[in-house]
Amino acid sequence: MSRKMERLACVLLWLFLLEAPAFEIPTNGLSEFAEYGNLVELAPGKFQFVPDNRRYQRSLSEEESGERMEDVDQVTLYSYKVQSTITSRVANTIIQSKLVNNSPRPQDVVFDVQIPKGAFISNFSMTVDGTTFTSTIKDKTMGRALYLQARAKGKTAGLVRSRALDMENFKTEVNIRPRAKVQFELHYQEVKWRKLGSYEHRLHLQPGRLAKHLEVDVWIVEPQGMRFLHVPDTFEGHFEGVPVISKGPQKAHVSFRPTVAQQRKCSNCSETAVDGELVVMYDVNREVKAGELEVFNGYFVHFFAPENLDPIPKNILFVIDVSGSMWGIKMKQTVEAMKTILDDLRAEDQFSVVDFNHNVRTWRNDLVSATKTQIADAKRYIEKIQPSGGTNINEALLRAIFILNEANNLGLLDPNSVSLIILVSDGDPTVGELKVSKIQKNVKQNIQDNISLFSLGIGFDVDYDFLKRLSNDNRGIAQRIYGNQDTSSQLKKFYNQVSTPLLRNVQFSYPHPAVTDVTQNSFPNYFGGSEIVVAGKFDPDKLQQIQSVITATSASTDLVLETLAQMDDLEDFLSKDKHADPNFTKKLWAYLTINQLLAERSLAPTAASKRKITKTILQMSLEHHIVTPFTSMLIENAAGDERMLADAPPQDVSCCSGALYYGSKVAPGSIPSWASPSQSSPTALSLVRGPPLEATPPPHVIRVENDPHFIIYLPRSQENICFNIDSEPGKILNLVSDPESGILVNGQLIGAKKLQDGKLSTYFGKLGFYFQSEDMKIEVSTKNVTLHHGSRTSILSWSDTARLVKSRVLISVKKEKAVTLTLDKDMSFSILLHRVWKKHPVNVDFLGIYIPATNKFSPKAHGLIGQFMHEPKIHISNERPGKDPKKPEAIMEVKGQKLIVTRGLQKDYRTDIVFGTDVPCWFVHNSGKGFIDGYYKDYFVPQLYSFLKRP
């Protein structure tokens, strides 16, 4: 018995000596591990490691040890750190992992990271047992040649296409000796695309085991300002309260740092619960419809996501694959999604359904309105579909195109509508035309320029590259739908992205020769909740500010939106934040350019053009140090005798993974002819104090300014006659009422904040214009400009510089300065915006109105201003000194009356918005009594668009 006890004691002592080094904290080796202190508290037996690569760490076998050992983690994870910094949608992410081999034997250690599809890897380094490996980007051929010269033993690296949703894997594996330490660090960059009203930043956290230090930090810097920020619970409540969110006006920080106890799946578990995505959702402020133009370091980026626009009616054909391969969960999920999608159609939309296998069927042979009855019937049709047979994609698409073309040719489509085809398929063509290049050619030859084709490929059997080429070539995009229980929600989410077209024919122009290398700047559609991004270069030595002109068509009008950006607007802002990336404009331009070139390459008609594009992509990839389909990442030690090679996955030909738009390029300085500034519209504004609102304003106009002062110019007499109206806030005064020509102008009064000298001043705070023949009402307030055309509404902000064209009416807005309304190019109204200090104790923002004298009104025109469009005869005589020596008096004979008038000065603010220009005039007392017909209260009207009722 004693011999057995001695033998057992020896075995236990041997086991103790064997295991002790595994938890010894080495003092030599990599200094960066010292900061994490003593890890003895990470006790043995608590790290049974089953990572996603399913590699179990080897323990001694029973034969080797003489007895069965408890499973212990042979590799300890010192730290797992992820840091993302997002500057104006450009995200830079660093993932760092530090481990030590506690085993008495060499171990394989795997660094397996999921990164978003479409992200560019820019750097990778690792330090293995004191030897540092760094990376360089090489031409693929050169990289492979260098790799073959000195392959690293026991080390591999590579990029592989993941079957996970929108992800790719970077994976490296090294074999490290006992007690050795290893550190991995991966850098990648991506662009955040706006979908359904927000940006999503997803970090796939997969440490594989418990970590003494697990730190995730997301820093967001958005010059436009943060509208909201949200971190949804993606870990089923396990980490409730762990994410810490701090948010300022333009910056935010999300920190996720669970303790070891919080990481455990359960209180006595050795497995980590950190295996999933940390998601940060946010959006930015948008006060300007013309978008945010950010300029820095010789590059500019233009973000465009207008809101408050009426949806454009859509004509939509759903083309659904019902071949045998769709049987089961795919078809069930597709039917479920389609029923929801059909319910979301708007009353003004038109639609139909085409379903196909080896044959092609249509629910309706033409488009029908999305009434409740038609939608219910379409849902019943879809529910009865039984998948079977082959896949005739060619015939199905041509049938859908024919239905839309025929409706357009017969004039059955609203000219302001948008036409879409959404193809849903899970396989390659097996019936009819089988050559995908021929199908692509057939579609291109038959589809009209106003139709966009979107393709949804379900699963991995479909030729996804073909669907991408098909859509990119026809003003749409393709998206892979993963065939699982989540198929329905993926289909619905994609449809929601394209369900609300707000603009069509969107074109960005930058009219200056110093602007070059502009990315795609012409797009068939803009969808609500998304964002269009355009970038380019400029020469800062030749240009101190960049002007952009956006032209587009909304549901009811043609729009021209202008904005101006200064070179130094961002410099101070970025320099004050250590997390801001000063190279974000350059990175975003490179990202867009390379992705768009990759998409163009897939559509290149000749081998020569394809080679030319490939050369450009390669040069840019090397210059910007990123892995693309034509470069490799060579990872080597300092001596160059150990090398690994990481190639990109097979080429993804879609532009800008995650983006909703694939557009085209037009000359950056070109502006559509219909949008060219008219000679009558004001010229561009200066940016100094007191700028002229019009370079050459008409010298003689009828003006209403301040509280309110009317200045009536009488051309034949060449005199200015003035009078004031003293009334109450809320009252609406008729200015022009011409029922015969159908033109109306009314103004609503607002009051000052308090009495001054016993009197409450009133001003025009809102002006209403009604052009009856155009069925158009325009409301100009100190907040915005609202156009009502029939049942549709368009809103322009004073923060915009924009022009809106509808029928015979042109609306021009100069940012924070003036609005000009022009009817038939020969009748115009100018409205000036007067801003006051927000905290001013008395004054408020108000409007001034200027109307050139014209004979375009009918003889029945009336109103406080309209009555003077047909000039009354006046005679001024007996001029003499007044009570105030500076203000002489006179007798004015008008309308059979003799009035005492006083000479004075009023202001015209068109050439100087701050101080104004003096206008001499004869002032009529008592609210213009005797000069105007009747009494001023006779000009009150009940509503902003009420015509004046005359006795």
PDB file of N, CA and C in Angstrom, residues 490-539:
ATOM      1  N   GLN A 490     -34.871  39.188 -45.175  1.00  0.00           N
ATOM      2  CA  GLN A 490     -33.871  39.756 -46.081  1.00  0.00           C
ATOM      3  C   GLN A 490     -34.534  40.342 -47.329  1.00  0.00           C
ATOM      4  N   LEU A 491     -35.520  39.619 -47.880  1.00  0.00           N
ATOM      5  CA  LEU A 491     -36.241  40.113 -49.062  1.00  0.00           C
ATOM      6  C   LEU A 491     -36.998  41.401 -48.723  1.00  0.00           C
ATOM      7  N   LYS A 492     -37.668  41.411 -47.587  1.00  0.00           N
ATOM      8  CA  LYS A 492     -38.445  42.591 -47.207  1.00  0.00           C
ATOM      9  C   LYS A 492     -37.527  43.787 -46.937  1.00  0.00           C
ATOM     10  N   LYS A 493     -36.400  43.524 -46.320  1.00  0.00           N
ATOM     11  CA  LYS A 493     -35.471  44.617 -46.027  1.00  0.00           C
ATOM     12  C   LYS A 493     -34.954  45.242 -47.316  1.00  0.00           C
ATOM     13  N   PHE A 494     -34.631  44.396 -48.294  1.00  0.00           N
ATOM     14  CA  PHE A 494     -34.154  44.954 -49.561  1.00  0.00           C
ATOM     15  C   PHE A 494     -35.258  45.762 -50.228  1.00  0.00           C
ATOM     16  N   TYR A 495     -36.465  45.222 -50.255  1.00  0.00           N
ATOM     17  CA  TYR A 495     -37.557  45.963 -50.895  1.00  0.00           C
ATOM     18  C   TYR A 495     -37.764  47.312 -50.210  1.00  0.00           C
ATOM     19  N   ASN A 496     -37.686  47.342 -48.886  1.00  0.00           N
ATOM     20  CA  ASN A 496     -37.887  48.594 -48.164  1.00  0.00           C
ATOM     21  C   ASN A 496     -36.877  49.657 -48.587  1.00  0.00           C
ATOM     22  N   GLN A 497     -35.681  49.205 -48.994  1.00  0.00           N
ATOM     23  CA  GLN A 497     -34.659  50.158 -49.420  1.00  0.00           C
ATOM     24  C   GLN A 497     -35.021  50.843 -50.736  1.00  0.00           C
ATOM     25  N   VAL A 498     -35.786  50.169 -51.588  1.00  0.00           N
ATOM     26  CA  VAL A 498     -36.119  50.748 -52.898  1.00  0.00           C
ATOM     27  C   VAL A 498     -37.601  51.097 -53.014  1.00  0.00           C
ATOM     28  N   SER A 499     -38.327  51.020 -51.903  1.00  0.00           N
ATOM     29  CA  SER A 499     -39.776  51.202 -51.960  1.00  0.00           C
ATOM     30  C   SER A 499     -40.196  52.663 -52.030  1.00  0.00           C
ATOM     31  N   THR A 500     -39.271  53.575 -51.710  1.00  0.00           N
ATOM     32  CA  THR A 500     -39.654  54.987 -51.650  1.00  0.00           C
ATOM     33  C   THR A 500     -38.731  55.834 -52.515  1.00  0.00           C
ATOM     34  N   PRO A 501     -38.913  55.815 -53.833  1.00  0.00           N
ATOM     35  CA  PRO A 501     -38.114  56.716 -54.681  1.00  0.00           C
ATOM     36  C   PRO A 501     -38.533  58.161 -54.444  1.00  0.00           C
ATOM     37  N   LEU A 502     -37.555  59.025 -54.202  1.00  0.00           N
ATOM     38  CA  LEU A 502     -37.849  60.437 -53.936  1.00  0.00           C
ATOM     39  C   LEU A 502     -37.387  61.347 -55.074  1.00  0.00           C
ATOM     40  N   LEU A 503     -36.348  60.921 -55.777  1.00  0.00           N
ATOM     41  CA  LEU A 503     -35.814  61.715 -56.887  1.00  0.00           C
ATOM     42  C   LEU A 503     -35.422  60.794 -58.023  1.00  0.00           C
ATOM     43  N   ARG A 504     -35.436  61.321 -59.237  1.00  0.00           N
ATOM     44  CA  ARG A 504     -34.919  60.580 -60.376  1.00  0.00           C
ATOM     45  C   ARG A 504     -34.019  61.497 -61.198  1.00  0.00           C
ATOM     46  N   ASN A 505     -33.174  60.871 -62.015  1.00  0.00           N
ATOM     47  CA  ASN A 505     -32.222  61.606 -62.861  1.00  0.00           C
ATOM     48  C   ASN A 505     -31.403  62.601 -62.032  1.00  0.00           C
ATOM     49  N   VAL A 506     -30.715  62.073 -61.030  1.00  0.00           N
ATOM     50  CA  VAL A 506     -29.923  62.906 -60.122  1.00  0.00           C
ATOM     51  C   VAL A 506     -28.512  63.061 -60.691  1.00  0.00           C
ATOM     52  N   GLN A 507     -28.107  64.298 -60.903  1.00  0.00           N
ATOM     53  CA  GLN A 507     -26.779  64.560 -61.480  1.00  0.00           C
ATOM     54  C   GLN A 507     -26.035  65.599 -60.642  1.00  0.00           C
ATOM     55  N   PHE A 508     -24.756  65.303 -60.353  1.00  0.00           N
ATOM     56  CA  PHE A 508     -23.907  66.189 -59.565  1.00  0.00           C
ATOM     57  C   PHE A 508     -22.896  66.859 -60.493  1.00  0.00           C
ATOM     58  N   SER A 509     -22.818  68.188 -60.418  1.00  0.00           N
ATOM     59  CA  SER A 509     -21.872  68.934 -61.248  1.00  0.00           C
ATOM     60  C   SER A 509     -21.000  69.801 -60.349  1.00  0.00           C
ATOM     61  N   TYR A 510     -19.725  69.916 -60.730  1.00  0.00           N
ATOM     62  CA  TYR A 510     -18.761  70.739 -60.000  1.00  0.00           C
ATOM     63  C   TYR A 510     -18.077  71.633 -61.034  1.00  0.00           C
ATOM     64  N   PRO A 511     -18.708  72.780 -61.344  1.00  0.00           N
ATOM     65  CA  PRO A 511     -18.299  73.570 -62.506  1.00  0.00           C
ATOM     66  C   PRO A 511     -17.024  74.373 -62.302  1.00  0.00           C
ATOM     67  N   HIS A 512     -15.896  73.688 -62.214  1.00  0.00           N
ATOM     68  CA  HIS A 512     -14.601  74.371 -62.177  1.00  0.00           C
ATOM     69  C   HIS A 512     -13.536  73.416 -62.700  1.00  0.00           C
ATOM     70  N   PRO A 513     -12.669  73.886 -63.581  1.00  0.00           N
ATOM     71  CA  PRO A 513     -11.649  72.988 -64.161  1.00  0.00           C
ATOM     72  C   PRO A 513     -10.652  72.432 -63.154  1.00  0.00           C
ATOM     73  N   ALA A 514     -10.550  73.045 -61.970  1.00  0.00           N
ATOM     74  CA  ALA A 514      -9.609  72.540 -60.957  1.00  0.00           C
ATOM     75  C   ALA A 514     -10.148  71.302 -60.246  1.00  0.00           C
ATOM     76  N   VAL A 515     -11.414  70.935 -60.497  1.00  0.00           N
ATOM     77  CA  VAL A 515     -11.993  69.717 -59.932  1.00  0.00           C
ATOM     78  C   VAL A 515     -11.794  68.575 -60.924  1.00  0.00           C
ATOM     79  N   THR A 516     -11.177  67.476 -60.476  1.00  0.00           N
ATOM     80  CA  THR A 516     -10.850  66.355 -61.364  1.00  0.00           C
ATOM     81  C   THR A 516     -11.166  65.026 -60.688  1.00  0.00           C
ATOM     82  N   ASP A 517     -11.085  63.962 -61.483  1.00  0.00           N
ATOM     83  CA  ASP A 517     -11.199  62.581 -60.987  1.00  0.00           C
ATOM     84  C   ASP A 517     -12.447  62.367 -60.125  1.00  0.00           C
ATOM     85  N   VAL A 518     -13.560  62.889 -60.602  1.00  0.00           N
ATOM     86  CA  VAL A 518     -14.817  62.744 -59.866  1.00  0.00           C
ATOM     87  C   VAL A 518     -15.362  61.330 -60.063  1.00  0.00           C
ATOM     88  N   THR A 519     -15.855  60.736 -58.995  1.00  0.00           N
ATOM     89  CA  THR A 519     -16.430  59.390 -59.067  1.00  0.00           C
ATOM     90  C   THR A 519     -17.795  59.471 -59.766  1.00  0.00           C
ATOM     91  N   GLN A 520     -18.486  58.349 -59.829  1.00  0.00           N
ATOM     92  CA  GLN A 520     -19.793  58.337 -60.498  1.00  0.00           C
ATOM     93  C   GLN A 520     -20.660  59.476 -59.958  1.00  0.00           C
ATOM     94  N   ASN A 521     -21.230  60.251 -60.873  1.00  0.00           N
ATOM     95  CA  ASN A 521     -21.954  61.453 -60.452  1.00  0.00           C
ATOM     96  C   ASN A 521     -23.306  61.609 -61.137  1.00  0.00           C
ATOM     97  N   SER A 522     -23.804  60.538 -61.743  1.00  0.00           N
ATOM     98  CA  SER A 522     -25.129  60.563 -62.362  1.00  0.00           C
ATOM     99  C   SER A 522     -25.854  59.282 -61.977  1.00  0.00           C
ATOM    100  N   PHE A 523     -27.058  59.422 -61.399  1.00  0.00           N
ATOM    101  CA  PHE A 523     -27.764  58.283 -60.849  1.00  0.00           C
ATOM    102  C   PHE A 523     -29.226  58.320 -61.292  1.00  0.00           C
ATOM    103  N   PRO A 524     -29.774  57.170 -61.677  1.00  0.00           N
ATOM    104  CA  PRO A 524     -31.164  57.161 -62.173  1.00  0.00           C
ATOM    105  C   PRO A 524     -32.199  57.497 -61.113  1.00  0.00           C
ATOM    106  N   ASN A 525     -31.914  57.106 -59.843  1.00  0.00           N
ATOM    107  CA  ASN A 525     -32.897  57.299 -58.784  1.00  0.00           C
ATOM    108  C   ASN A 525     -32.213  57.611 -57.461  1.00  0.00           C
ATOM    109  N   TYR A 526     -32.960  58.255 -56.571  1.00  0.00           N
ATOM    110  CA  TYR A 526     -32.549  58.371 -55.178  1.00  0.00           C
ATOM    111  C   TYR A 526     -33.712  57.859 -54.328  1.00  0.00           C
ATOM    112  N   PHE A 527     -33.403  56.925 -53.414  1.00  0.00           N
ATOM    113  CA  PHE A 527     -34.434  56.299 -52.585  1.00  0.00           C
ATOM    114  C   PHE A 527     -34.368  56.834 -51.156  1.00  0.00           C
ATOM    115  N   GLY A 528     -35.534  57.076 -50.574  1.00  0.00           N
ATOM    116  CA  GLY A 528     -35.599  57.577 -49.204  1.00  0.00           C
ATOM    117  C   GLY A 528     -34.902  56.650 -48.226  1.00  0.00           C
ATOM    118  N   GLY A 529     -34.219  57.245 -47.246  1.00  0.00           N
ATOM    119  CA  GLY A 529     -33.516  56.476 -46.221  1.00  0.00           C
ATOM    120  C   GLY A 529     -32.108  56.082 -46.593  1.00  0.00           C
ATOM    121  N   SER A 530     -31.700  56.374 -47.850  1.00  0.00           N
ATOM    122  CA  SER A 530     -30.354  55.995 -48.292  1.00  0.00           C
ATOM    123  C   SER A 530     -29.487  57.252 -48.400  1.00  0.00           C
ATOM    124  N   GLU A 531     -28.393  57.135 -49.121  1.00  0.00           N
ATOM    125  CA  GLU A 531     -27.496  58.276 -49.307  1.00  0.00           C
ATOM    126  C   GLU A 531     -26.657  58.046 -50.556  1.00  0.00           C
ATOM    127  N   ILE A 532     -26.523  59.092 -51.365  1.00  0.00           N
ATOM    128  CA  ILE A 532     -25.616  59.054 -52.512  1.00  0.00           C
ATOM    129  C   ILE A 532     -24.324  59.752 -52.111  1.00  0.00           C
ATOM    130  N   VAL A 533     -23.194  59.165 -52.470  1.00  0.00           N
ATOM    131  CA  VAL A 533     -21.893  59.736 -52.120  1.00  0.00           C
ATOM    132  C   VAL A 533     -21.081  59.930 -53.395  1.00  0.00           C
ATOM    133  N   VAL A 534     -20.565  61.127 -53.582  1.00  0.00           N
ATOM    134  CA  VAL A 534     -19.706  61.462 -54.722  1.00  0.00           C
ATOM    135  C   VAL A 534     -18.420  62.060 -54.160  1.00  0.00           C
ATOM    136  N   ALA A 535     -17.295  61.716 -54.753  1.00  0.00           N
ATOM    137  CA  ALA A 535     -16.013  62.246 -54.280  1.00  0.00           C
ATOM    138  C   ALA A 535     -15.150  62.640 -55.474  1.00  0.00           C
ATOM    139  N   GLY A 536     -14.132  63.439 -55.212  1.00  0.00           N
ATOM    140  CA  GLY A 536     -13.245  63.863 -56.285  1.00  0.00           C
ATOM    141  C   GLY A 536     -12.014  64.551 -55.730  1.00  0.00           C
ATOM    142  N   LYS A 537     -11.173  64.996 -56.650  1.00  0.00           N
ATOM    143  CA  LYS A 537      -9.972  65.735 -56.285  1.00  0.00           C
ATOM    144  C   LYS A 537     -10.132  67.195 -56.703  1.00  0.00           C
ATOM    145  N   PHE A 538      -9.314  68.051 -56.100  1.00  0.00           N
ATOM    146  CA  PHE A 538      -9.253  69.445 -56.539  1.00  0.00           C
ATOM    147  C   PHE A 538      -7.853  69.975 -56.267  1.00  0.00           C
ATOM    148  N   ASP A 539      -7.505  71.053 -56.938  1.00  0.00           N
ATOM    149  CA  ASP A 539      -6.203  71.690 -56.760  1.00  0.00           C
ATOM    150  C   ASP A 539      -6.370  72.859 -55.794  1.00  0.00           C
TER     151      ASP A 539
END
